[in-house]
Amino acid sequence: MTRRTALLCLTAAALAGCKPVDQHGVRLAEYESDATEALVREILRTLPDPNPGVPKSYAIALGEIVLGRDFTPASIEFVKRFADLKLRIISASVLATIEPDNTIADPEQRIAAYVLQIRVMKRVDAAAWEYEAAWSYKKHFQRKKWRVTLEKDGKYKVEDLGVLEGNWQG
């Protein structure tokens, strides 16, 4: 009986120490890197604007987003890295839906929000990563493959490797 209790305690401790991981076993906390920051900045820079002139909010999610289940929002510390952009970036944990069409929105402003999803991050070599990242806004979405490379000068080069899926025709 004591062995079973000890095993149960060890299992509980191990599970308590687990952090969310992606489909390849990479801890989602590792996504919050300088390379990912460079990628998010490029995505924000190149986002289409289906509603020009309308205020927008932005949120960043890490890993998979499964309907009806939780997802992992980027940490507040990571979100603060983008303060210089003067965009309203909120925690993905506070997103809500608004009627009549269940649009994902900033609940405080009651405006539609872009959701940026860093879905997969895979190290290719010592200075390069491949990502799958997506954005959604109202009924529009697009998922792309990206490559981020640390250059010799210490800057990151972000390459768009093409659309994997989506309904945005812009």
CSV table of N, CA and C in Angstrom, one decimal:
chain,number,residue,atom,x,y,z
A,1,MET,N,0.8,-1.2,0.0
A,1,MET,CA,0.0,0.0,0.0
A,1,MET,C,0.9,1.3,0.0
A,2,THR,N,2.0,1.2,0.7
A,2,THR,CA,2.8,2.4,0.8
A,2,THR,C,3.5,2.7,-0.5
A,3,ARG,N,3.9,1.6,-1.2
A,3,ARG,CA,4.5,1.8,-2.6
A,3,ARG,C,3.5,2.5,-3.5
A,4,ARG,N,2.3,2.0,-3.5
A,4,ARG,CA,1.2,2.6,-4.3
A,4,ARG,C,1.0,4.1,-4.0
A,5,THR,N,1.0,4.4,-2.7
A,5,THR,CA,0.8,5.8,-2.3
A,5,THR,C,2.0,6.6,-2.7
A,6,ALA,N,3.3,6.1,-2.6
A,6,ALA,CA,4.5,6.8,-3.0
A,6,ALA,C,4.4,7.0,-4.5
A,7,LEU,N,4.0,6.0,-5.3
A,7,LEU,CA,4.0,6.1,-6.7
A,7,LEU,C,2.9,7.2,-7.1
A,8,LEU,N,1.8,7.2,-6.5
A,8,LEU,CA,0.8,8.2,-6.7
A,8,LEU,C,1.3,9.6,-6.4
A,9,CYS,N,2.0,9.8,-5.3
A,9,CYS,CA,2.5,11.1,-5.0
A,9,CYS,C,3.6,11.5,-6.0
A,10,LEU,N,4.4,10.6,-6.5
A,10,LEU,CA,5.4,11.0,-7.5
A,10,LEU,C,4.8,11.4,-8.8
A,11,THR,N,3.7,10.6,-9.2
A,11,THR,CA,3.0,10.9,-10.4
A,11,THR,C,2.4,12.3,-10.3
A,12,ALA,N,1.7,12.6,-9.2
A,12,ALA,CA,1.1,13.9,-9.0
A,12,ALA,C,2.1,15.0,-9.1
A,13,ALA,N,3.3,14.8,-8.5
A,13,ALA,CA,4.3,15.8,-8.5
A,13,ALA,C,4.8,16.0,-9.9
A,14,ALA,N,5.0,15.0,-10.6
A,14,ALA,CA,5.5,15.1,-12.0
A,14,ALA,C,4.5,15.8,-12.9
A,15,LEU,N,3.2,15.5,-12.7
A,15,LEU,CA,2.2,16.2,-13.5
A,15,LEU,C,2.1,17.7,-13.1
A,16,ALA,N,2.3,18.0,-11.9
A,16,ALA,CA,2.2,19.4,-11.4
A,16,ALA,C,3.3,20.2,-12.0
A,17,GLY,N,4.5,19.6,-12.3
A,17,GLY,CA,5.6,20.3,-12.9
A,17,GLY,C,5.5,20.4,-14.4
A,18,CYS,N,4.6,19.7,-15.0
A,18,CYS,CA,4.5,19.8,-16.5
A,18,CYS,C,4.0,21.1,-16.9
A,19,LYS,N,4.5,21.5,-18.0
A,19,LYS,CA,4.0,22.8,-18.6
A,19,LYS,C,3.4,22.4,-20.0
A,20,PRO,N,2.6,23.3,-20.6
A,20,PRO,CA,2.0,22.9,-21.9
A,20,PRO,C,3.1,22.7,-22.9
A,21,VAL,N,2.9,21.8,-23.8
A,21,VAL,CA,3.9,21.5,-24.9
A,21,VAL,C,3.1,21.5,-26.2
A,22,ASP,N,3.9,21.6,-27.3
A,22,ASP,CA,3.3,21.5,-28.6
A,22,ASP,C,3.2,20.1,-29.1
A,23,GLN,N,2.8,19.8,-30.3
A,23,GLN,CA,2.7,18.5,-30.8
A,23,GLN,C,4.0,17.7,-30.9
A,24,HIS,N,5.2,18.5,-30.9
A,24,HIS,CA,6.5,17.8,-30.9
A,24,HIS,C,7.2,17.8,-29.6
A,25,GLY,N,6.4,18.1,-28.5
A,25,GLY,CA,7.0,18.1,-27.2
A,25,GLY,C,7.8,19.3,-26.7
A,26,VAL,N,7.8,20.4,-27.5
A,26,VAL,CA,8.5,21.6,-27.2
A,26,VAL,C,7.6,22.4,-26.2
A,27,ARG,N,8.2,22.8,-25.1
A,27,ARG,CA,7.4,23.6,-24.1
A,27,ARG,C,7.0,24.9,-24.7
A,28,LEU,N,5.8,25.3,-24.5
A,28,LEU,CA,5.3,26.5,-25.1
A,28,LEU,C,5.9,27.7,-24.6
A,29,ALA,N,6.4,27.6,-23.3
A,29,ALA,CA,7.2,28.8,-22.7
A,29,ALA,C,8.4,29.1,-23.6
A,30,GLU,N,9.0,28.0,-24.2
A,30,GLU,CA,10.2,28.3,-25.1
A,30,GLU,C,9.9,29.0,-26.3
A,31,TYR,N,8.6,29.1,-26.7
A,31,TYR,CA,8.2,29.9,-27.9
A,31,TYR,C,8.5,31.4,-27.6
A,32,GLU,N,8.5,31.8,-26.4
A,32,GLU,CA,8.6,33.3,-26.1
A,32,GLU,C,10.1,33.7,-26.1
A,33,SER,N,10.6,33.6,-27.3
A,33,SER,CA,12.0,33.9,-27.6
A,33,SER,C,12.2,35.1,-28.5
A,34,ASP,N,13.4,35.5,-28.7
A,34,ASP,CA,13.7,36.6,-29.6
A,34,ASP,C,13.3,36.3,-31.0
A,35,ALA,N,13.5,35.0,-31.4
A,35,ALA,CA,13.2,34.6,-32.8
A,35,ALA,C,11.6,34.7,-33.0
A,36,THR,N,10.9,34.3,-32.0
A,36,THR,CA,9.4,34.4,-32.1
A,36,THR,C,9.0,35.9,-32.1
A,37,GLU,N,9.7,36.7,-31.3
A,37,GLU,CA,9.3,38.1,-31.3
A,37,GLU,C,9.5,38.7,-32.7
A,38,ALA,N,10.6,38.3,-33.3
A,38,ALA,CA,10.9,38.8,-34.7
A,38,ALA,C,9.8,38.3,-35.6
A,39,LEU,N,9.3,37.1,-35.5
A,39,LEU,CA,8.2,36.6,-36.3
A,39,LEU,C,6.9,37.3,-36.1
A,40,VAL,N,6.6,37.5,-34.8
A,40,VAL,CA,5.3,38.2,-34.5
A,40,VAL,C,5.4,39.7,-35.1
A,41,ARG,N,6.5,40.3,-34.9
A,41,ARG,CA,6.6,41.7,-35.5
A,41,ARG,C,6.4,41.7,-37.0
A,42,GLU,N,6.9,40.7,-37.7
A,42,GLU,CA,6.7,40.6,-39.1
A,42,GLU,C,5.3,40.3,-39.5
A,43,ILE,N,4.6,39.4,-38.7
A,43,ILE,CA,3.2,39.1,-39.0
A,43,ILE,C,2.4,40.3,-38.7
A,44,LEU,N,2.6,41.1,-37.7
A,44,LEU,CA,1.9,42.3,-37.4
A,44,LEU,C,2.1,43.3,-38.5
A,45,ARG,N,3.3,43.4,-39.0
A,45,ARG,CA,3.7,44.4,-40.1
A,45,ARG,C,3.0,44.0,-41.4
A,46,THR,N,2.8,42.7,-41.6
A,46,THR,CA,2.2,42.3,-42.9
A,46,THR,C,0.7,41.9,-42.9
A,47,LEU,N,0.1,42.0,-41.7
A,47,LEU,CA,-1.3,41.6,-41.6
A,47,LEU,C,-2.2,42.4,-42.6
A,48,PRO,N,-3.1,41.7,-43.3
A,48,PRO,CA,-4.1,42.5,-44.1
A,48,PRO,C,-5.1,43.2,-43.2
A,49,ASP,N,-5.7,44.2,-43.7
A,49,ASP,CA,-6.7,44.9,-43.0
A,49,ASP,C,-8.1,44.9,-43.7
A,50,PRO,N,-8.9,43.9,-43.3
A,50,PRO,CA,-10.2,43.8,-44.0
A,50,PRO,C,-11.2,44.9,-43.6
A,51,ASN,N,-10.9,45.6,-42.6
A,51,ASN,CA,-11.8,46.8,-42.2
A,51,ASN,C,-10.9,48.0,-41.9
A,52,PRO,N,-10.4,48.6,-43.0
A,52,PRO,CA,-9.6,49.8,-42.8
A,52,PRO,C,-10.3,50.9,-42.0
A,53,GLY,N,-9.5,51.5,-41.1
A,53,GLY,CA,-10.0,52.6,-40.3
A,53,GLY,C,-10.8,52.2,-39.0
A,54,VAL,N,-11.1,50.9,-38.9
A,54,VAL,CA,-11.8,50.4,-37.7
A,54,VAL,C,-10.8,50.0,-36.6
A,55,PRO,N,-11.0,50.5,-35.4
A,55,PRO,CA,-10.0,50.1,-34.3
A,55,PRO,C,-10.0,48.6,-34.2
A,56,LYS,N,-8.8,48.1,-33.8
A,56,LYS,CA,-8.6,46.7,-33.6
A,56,LYS,C,-7.7,46.4,-32.4
A,57,SER,N,-7.9,45.2,-31.8
A,57,SER,CA,-7.1,44.7,-30.8
A,57,SER,C,-6.4,43.4,-31.3
A,58,TYR,N,-5.4,43.0,-30.6
A,58,TYR,CA,-4.6,41.9,-31.0
A,58,TYR,C,-4.3,41.0,-29.8
A,59,ALA,N,-4.2,39.7,-30.0
A,59,ALA,CA,-3.9,38.7,-28.9
A,59,ALA,C,-3.0,37.6,-29.5
A,60,ILE,N,-2.1,37.1,-28.7
A,60,ILE,CA,-1.2,36.1,-29.1
A,60,ILE,C,-1.4,34.8,-28.4
A,61,ALA,N,-1.6,33.7,-29.1
A,61,ALA,CA,-1.8,32.4,-28.5
A,61,ALA,C,-0.7,31.5,-28.9
A,62,LEU,N,-0.3,30.5,-28.1
A,62,LEU,CA,0.8,29.6,-28.3
A,62,LEU,C,0.3,28.2,-28.5
A,63,GLY,N,0.8,27.5,-29.4
A,63,GLY,CA,0.4,26.1,-29.6
A,63,GLY,C,-0.9,26.0,-30.3
A,64,GLU,N,-1.5,24.8,-30.1
A,64,GLU,CA,-2.8,24.5,-30.7
A,64,GLU,C,-3.9,25.2,-30.1
A,65,ILE,N,-4.9,25.6,-30.9
A,65,ILE,CA,-6.2,26.1,-30.4
A,65,ILE,C,-7.2,25.1,-30.8
A,66,VAL,N,-7.8,24.5,-29.8
A,66,VAL,CA,-8.8,23.4,-30.1
A,66,VAL,C,-10.2,24.0,-29.6
A,67,LEU,N,-11.2,24.0,-30.5
A,67,LEU,CA,-12.5,24.5,-30.2
A,67,LEU,C,-13.0,23.8,-29.0
A,68,GLY,N,-13.6,24.6,-28.1
A,68,GLY,CA,-14.2,24.0,-26.9
A,68,GLY,C,-13.2,23.6,-25.8
A,69,ARG,N,-11.9,23.9,-26.0
A,69,ARG,CA,-10.9,23.6,-25.0
A,69,ARG,C,-10.0,24.8,-24.8
A,70,ASP,N,-9.2,24.7,-23.8
A,70,ASP,CA,-8.3,25.8,-23.4
A,70,ASP,C,-7.2,25.9,-24.5
A,71,PHE,N,-6.5,27.1,-24.5
A,71,PHE,CA,-5.3,27.3,-25.2
A,71,PHE,C,-4.4,28.1,-24.4
A,72,THR,N,-3.2,28.2,-24.8
A,72,THR,CA,-2.2,28.9,-24.0
A,72,THR,C,-1.9,30.3,-24.5
A,73,PRO,N,-2.3,31.3,-23.7
A,73,PRO,CA,-2.0,32.7,-24.1
A,73,PRO,C,-0.5,33.0,-23.9
A,74,ALA,N,0.0,33.9,-24.7
A,74,ALA,CA,1.4,34.4,-24.5
A,74,ALA,C,1.4,35.1,-23.1
A,75,SER,N,2.5,35.1,-22.5
A,75,SER,CA,2.7,35.7,-21.2
A,75,SER,C,2.6,37.2,-21.3
A,76,ILE,N,2.2,37.9,-20.2
A,76,ILE,CA,2.2,39.3,-20.2
A,76,ILE,C,3.6,39.9,-20.5
A,77,GLU,N,4.6,39.3,-20.0
A,77,GLU,CA,6.0,39.7,-20.2
A,77,GLU,C,6.3,39.7,-21.7
A,78,PHE,N,5.9,38.6,-22.4
A,78,PHE,CA,6.1,38.5,-23.8
A,78,PHE,C,5.3,39.6,-24.6
A,79,VAL,N,4.1,39.8,-24.2
A,79,VAL,CA,3.2,40.8,-24.9
A,79,VAL,C,3.8,42.2,-24.7
A,80,LYS,N,4.4,42.5,-23.6
A,80,LYS,CA,5.0,43.8,-23.3
A,80,LYS,C,6.2,44.1,-24.3
A,81,ARG,N,6.8,43.1,-24.9
A,81,ARG,CA,7.9,43.3,-25.8
A,81,ARG,C,7.4,44.2,-27.0
A,82,PHE,N,6.1,44.2,-27.3
A,82,PHE,CA,5.6,44.9,-28.4
A,82,PHE,C,5.0,46.3,-28.1
A,83,ALA,N,5.2,46.8,-26.9
A,83,ALA,CA,4.7,48.0,-26.5
A,83,ALA,C,5.1,49.2,-27.4
A,84,ASP,N,6.3,49.1,-28.0
A,84,ASP,CA,6.8,50.2,-28.9
A,84,ASP,C,5.9,50.3,-30.2
A,85,LEU,N,5.1,49.3,-30.5
A,85,LEU,CA,4.3,49.3,-31.7
A,85,LEU,C,3.1,50.1,-31.6
A,86,LYS,N,2.7,50.5,-30.3
A,86,LYS,CA,1.6,51.3,-30.0
A,86,LYS,C,0.3,50.7,-30.5
A,87,LEU,N,0.2,49.3,-30.4
A,87,LEU,CA,-1.0,48.6,-30.8
A,87,LEU,C,-1.7,48.1,-29.5
A,88,ARG,N,-2.9,47.9,-29.5
A,88,ARG,CA,-3.6,47.4,-28.3
A,88,ARG,C,-3.5,45.8,-28.4
A,89,ILE,N,-2.5,45.3,-27.6
A,89,ILE,CA,-2.3,43.9,-27.6
A,89,ILE,C,-2.7,43.4,-26.2
A,90,ILE,N,-3.7,42.5,-26.2
A,90,ILE,CA,-4.3,42.1,-24.9
A,90,ILE,C,-4.0,40.6,-24.7
A,91,SER,N,-4.2,40.1,-23.5
A,91,SER,CA,-4.0,38.7,-23.2
A,91,SER,C,-5.0,37.9,-23.9
A,92,ALA,N,-4.6,36.8,-24.6
A,92,ALA,CA,-5.6,35.9,-25.2
A,92,ALA,C,-6.6,35.3,-24.2
A,93,SER,N,-6.2,35.3,-22.9
A,93,SER,CA,-7.0,34.7,-21.9
A,93,SER,C,-8.3,35.5,-21.6
A,94,VAL,N,-8.3,36.7,-22.1
A,94,VAL,CA,-9.5,37.5,-21.8
A,94,VAL,C,-10.4,37.7,-23.0
A,95,LEU,N,-10.1,37.1,-24.1
A,95,LEU,CA,-10.9,37.2,-25.3
A,95,LEU,C,-12.3,36.7,-25.0
A,96,ALA,N,-13.3,37.3,-25.7
A,96,ALA,CA,-14.7,36.9,-25.6
A,96,ALA,C,-15.3,36.8,-27.0
A,97,THR,N,-16.5,36.3,-27.0
A,97,THR,CA,-17.2,36.4,-28.3
A,97,THR,C,-18.4,37.3,-28.2
A,98,ILE,N,-18.7,38.0,-29.3
A,98,ILE,CA,-19.8,38.9,-29.3
A,98,ILE,C,-20.8,38.5,-30.3
A,99,GLU,N,-22.0,38.8,-30.1
A,99,GLU,CA,-23.1,38.5,-31.0
A,99,GLU,C,-23.2,39.6,-32.1
A,100,PRO,N,-23.8,39.3,-33.2
A,100,PRO,CA,-24.6,38.2,-33.5
A,100,PRO,C,-23.9,37.0,-34.1
A,101,ASP,N,-22.7,37.1,-34.5
A,101,ASP,CA,-22.0,36.0,-35.2
A,101,ASP,C,-20.8,35.4,-34.4
A,102,ASN,N,-20.8,35.6,-33.1
A,102,ASN,CA,-19.7,35.0,-32.3
A,102,ASN,C,-18.3,35.4,-32.7
A,103,THR,N,-18.2,36.7,-33.0
A,103,THR,CA,-16.8,37.3,-33.4
A,103,THR,C,-16.0,37.3,-32.1
A,104,ILE,N,-14.7,36.9,-32.3
A,104,ILE,CA,-13.8,36.9,-31.2
A,104,ILE,C,-13.4,38.4,-31.0
A,105,ALA,N,-13.5,38.8,-29.7
A,105,ALA,CA,-13.4,40.3,-29.5
A,105,ALA,C,-12.6,40.6,-28.2
A,106,ASP,N,-12.2,41.8,-28.2
A,106,ASP,CA,-11.6,42.4,-27.0
A,106,ASP,C,-12.9,42.8,-26.1
A,107,PRO,N,-13.0,42.2,-24.9
A,107,PRO,CA,-14.3,42.4,-24.2
A,107,PRO,C,-14.4,43.8,-23.6
A,108,GLU,N,-13.2,44.4,-23.3
A,108,GLU,CA,-13.3,45.8,-22.8
A,108,GLU,C,-13.7,46.8,-23.8
A,109,GLN,N,-13.1,46.7,-25.0
A,109,GLN,CA,-13.5,47.7,-26.1
A,109,GLN,C,-14.7,47.2,-26.9
A,110,ARG,N,-15.0,45.9,-26.8
A,110,ARG,CA,-16.1,45.3,-27.6
A,110,ARG,C,-15.9,45.5,-29.1
A,111,ILE,N,-14.6,45.3,-29.5
A,111,ILE,CA,-14.2,45.4,-30.9
A,111,ILE,C,-13.6,44.0,-31.3
A,112,ALA,N,-13.7,43.7,-32.6
A,112,ALA,CA,-13.1,42.5,-33.1
A,112,ALA,C,-11.6,42.5,-32.8
A,113,ALA,N,-11.0,41.3,-32.5
A,113,ALA,CA,-9.6,41.2,-32.3
A,113,ALA,C,-8.9,40.2,-33.3
A,114,TYR,N,-7.8,40.6,-33.7
A,114,TYR,CA,-6.9,39.7,-34.4
A,114,TYR,C,-6.4,38.7,-33.4
A,115,VAL,N,-6.4,37.4,-33.7
A,115,VAL,CA,-5.7,36.4,-32.9
A,115,VAL,C,-4.6,35.9,-33.7
A,116,LEU,N,-3.4,36.0,-33.1
A,116,LEU,CA,-2.2,35.5,-33.8
A,116,LEU,C,-1.8,34.2,-33.0
A,117,GLN,N,-1.7,33.1,-33.8
A,117,GLN,CA,-1.4,31.8,-33.2
A,117,GLN,C,0.0,31.4,-33.7
A,118,ILE,N,0.9,31.2,-32.7
A,118,ILE,CA,2.2,30.6,-33.0
A,118,ILE,C,2.0,29.1,-32.8
A,119,ARG,N,1.7,28.4,-33.8
A,119,ARG,CA,1.2,27.0,-33.7
A,119,ARG,C,2.4,26.0,-33.5
A,120,VAL,N,3.4,26.1,-34.2
A,120,VAL,CA,4.6,25.2,-34.2
A,120,VAL,C,5.8,26.0,-34.3
A,121,MET,N,6.8,25.6,-33.5
A,121,MET,CA,8.2,26.2,-33.5
A,121,MET,C,9.1,25.0,-33.5
A,122,LYS,N,9.9,24.9,-34.6
A,122,LYS,CA,10.9,23.8,-34.7
A,122,LYS,C,12.3,24.3,-35.0
A,123,ARG,N,13.2,23.9,-34.2
A,123,ARG,CA,14.6,24.4,-34.4
A,123,ARG,C,15.1,23.6,-35.6
A,124,VAL,N,15.7,24.3,-36.6
A,124,VAL,CA,16.2,23.7,-37.8
A,124,VAL,C,17.7,23.4,-37.6
A,125,ASP,N,18.4,24.4,-37.1
A,125,ASP,CA,19.8,24.3,-36.7
A,125,ASP,C,20.1,25.4,-35.7
A,126,ALA,N,21.4,25.6,-35.4
A,126,ALA,CA,21.8,26.5,-34.2
A,126,ALA,C,21.2,27.9,-34.4
A,127,ALA,N,21.0,28.3,-35.6
A,127,ALA,CA,20.6,29.7,-35.8
A,127,ALA,C,19.3,29.9,-36.6
A,128,ALA,N,18.5,28.8,-36.8
A,128,ALA,CA,17.3,28.9,-37.6
A,128,ALA,C,16.1,28.1,-37.0
A,129,TRP,N,14.9,28.6,-37.2
A,129,TRP,CA,13.7,28.0,-36.7
A,129,TRP,C,12.7,28.0,-37.8
A,130,GLU,N,11.9,27.0,-37.9
A,130,GLU,CA,10.7,27.0,-38.7
A,130,GLU,C,9.5,27.1,-37.9
A,131,TYR,N,8.5,27.8,-38.3
A,131,TYR,CA,7.3,28.0,-37.6
A,131,TYR,C,6.1,27.8,-38.5
A,132,GLU,N,5.0,27.4,-37.9
A,132,GLU,CA,3.7,27.5,-38.5
A,132,GLU,C,3.0,28.5,-37.6
A,133,ALA,N,2.5,29.6,-38.3
A,133,ALA,CA,1.8,30.6,-37.5
A,133,ALA,C,0.5,31.0,-38.3
A,134,ALA,N,-0.5,31.5,-37.6
A,134,ALA,CA,-1.7,31.8,-38.2
A,134,ALA,C,-2.3,33.1,-37.6
A,135,TRP,N,-3.2,33.7,-38.4
A,135,TRP,CA,-3.9,34.9,-37.8
A,135,TRP,C,-5.4,34.6,-38.2
A,136,SER,N,-6.2,35.2,-37.4
A,136,SER,CA,-7.7,35.2,-37.7
A,136,SER,C,-8.2,36.6,-37.3
A,137,TYR,N,-9.2,37.0,-38.0
A,137,TYR,CA,-9.9,38.2,-37.7
A,137,TYR,C,-11.3,38.1,-38.3
A,138,LYS,N,-12.3,38.2,-37.4
A,138,LYS,CA,-13.7,37.9,-37.8
A,138,LYS,C,-13.8,36.6,-38.5
A,139,LYS,N,-14.2,36.5,-39.7
A,139,LYS,CA,-14.4,35.3,-40.5
A,139,LYS,C,-13.1,35.0,-41.3
A,140,HIS,N,-12.1,35.8,-41.3
A,140,HIS,CA,-10.9,35.6,-42.1
A,140,HIS,C,-9.9,34.9,-41.3
A,141,PHE,N,-9.1,34.1,-42.0
A,141,PHE,CA,-7.9,33.5,-41.4
A,141,PHE,C,-6.9,33.0,-42.4
A,142,GLN,N,-5.7,32.8,-42.0
A,142,GLN,CA,-4.6,32.3,-42.8
A,142,GLN,C,-3.5,31.7,-42.0
A,143,ARG,N,-3.0,30.6,-42.4
A,143,ARG,CA,-1.9,29.9,-41.7
A,143,ARG,C,-0.8,29.8,-42.7
A,144,LYS,N,0.4,30.2,-42.3
A,144,LYS,CA,1.6,30.2,-43.1
A,144,LYS,C,2.8,29.4,-42.4
A,145,LYS,N,3.7,29.1,-43.3
A,145,LYS,CA,5.0,28.5,-42.8
A,145,LYS,C,6.0,29.7,-42.9
A,146,TRP,N,6.8,29.8,-41.9
A,146,TRP,CA,7.8,30.8,-41.8
A,146,TRP,C,9.2,30.2,-41.4
A,147,ARG,N,10.2,30.9,-41.8
A,147,ARG,CA,11.6,30.6,-41.3
A,147,ARG,C,12.2,31.8,-40.7
A,148,VAL,N,12.8,31.7,-39.5
A,148,VAL,CA,13.4,32.8,-38.8
A,148,VAL,C,14.9,32.4,-38.6
A,149,THR,N,15.8,33.2,-39.1
A,149,THR,CA,17.2,32.9,-39.0
A,149,THR,C,18.0,34.1,-38.3
A,150,LEU,N,18.8,33.7,-37.4
A,150,LEU,CA,19.7,34.7,-36.7
A,150,LEU,C,20.9,34.9,-37.6
A,151,GLU,N,21.0,36.2,-38.0
A,151,GLU,CA,22.1,36.5,-38.9
A,151,GLU,C,23.4,36.8,-38.1
A,152,LYS,N,24.5,36.9,-38.8
A,152,LYS,CA,25.8,37.2,-38.2
A,152,LYS,C,25.8,38.5,-37.4
A,153,ASP,N,25.0,39.5,-37.9
A,153,ASP,CA,25.0,40.8,-37.2
A,153,ASP,C,24.1,40.8,-36.0
A,154,GLY,N,23.5,39.7,-35.6
A,154,GLY,CA,22.6,39.6,-34.4
A,154,GLY,C,21.2,39.9,-34.7
A,155,LYS,N,20.8,40.3,-35.9
A,155,LYS,CA,19.4,40.6,-36.3
A,155,LYS,C,18.8,39.3,-36.8
A,156,TYR,N,17.5,39.3,-36.8
A,156,TYR,CA,16.7,38.1,-37.3
A,156,TYR,C,16.2,38.4,-38.7
A,157,LYS,N,16.3,37.4,-39.5
A,157,LYS,CA,15.7,37.5,-40.9
A,157,LYS,C,14.5,36.6,-40.8
A,158,VAL,N,13.3,37.1,-41.2
A,158,VAL,CA,12.1,36.4,-41.2
A,158,VAL,C,11.6,36.2,-42.7
A,159,GLU,N,11.4,34.9,-43.1
A,159,GLU,CA,11.0,34.6,-44.4
A,159,GLU,C,9.7,33.9,-44.4
A,160,ASP,N,8.8,34.4,-45.3
A,160,ASP,CA,7.5,33.8,-45.5
A,160,ASP,C,7.7,32.7,-46.5
A,161,LEU,N,7.4,31.4,-46.0
A,161,LEU,CA,7.5,30.3,-46.9
A,161,LEU,C,6.2,29.8,-47.5
A,162,GLY,N,5.2,30.6,-47.4
A,162,GLY,CA,4.0,30.3,-48.1
A,162,GLY,C,2.8,30.0,-47.3
A,163,VAL,N,1.6,30.1,-47.9
A,163,VAL,CA,0.4,29.8,-47.2
A,163,VAL,C,0.1,28.4,-47.2
A,164,LEU,N,-0.3,27.9,-46.0
A,164,LEU,CA,-0.7,26.5,-45.8
A,164,LEU,C,-2.2,26.3,-46.0
A,165,GLU,N,-2.9,27.2,-45.5
A,165,GLU,CA,-4.4,27.2,-45.6
A,165,GLU,C,-4.9,28.6,-45.2
A,166,GLY,N,-6.2,28.8,-45.6
A,166,GLY,CA,-6.9,30.0,-45.2
A,166,GLY,C,-7.9,30.4,-46.2
A,167,ASN,N,-8.7,31.4,-45.8
A,167,ASN,CA,-9.7,31.9,-46.7
A,167,ASN,C,-9.5,33.4,-47.1
A,168,TRP,N,-8.4,34.0,-46.6
A,168,TRP,CA,-8.1,35.4,-47.0
A,168,TRP,C,-7.6,35.4,-48.5
A,169,GLN,N,-8.3,36.2,-49.3
A,169,GLN,CA,-7.9,36.3,-50.7
A,169,GLN,C,-7.2,37.6,-51.0
A,170,GLY,N,-6.7,38.3,-50.1
A,170,GLY,CA,-6.1,39.6,-50.3
A,170,GLY,C,-4.7,39.5,-50.9
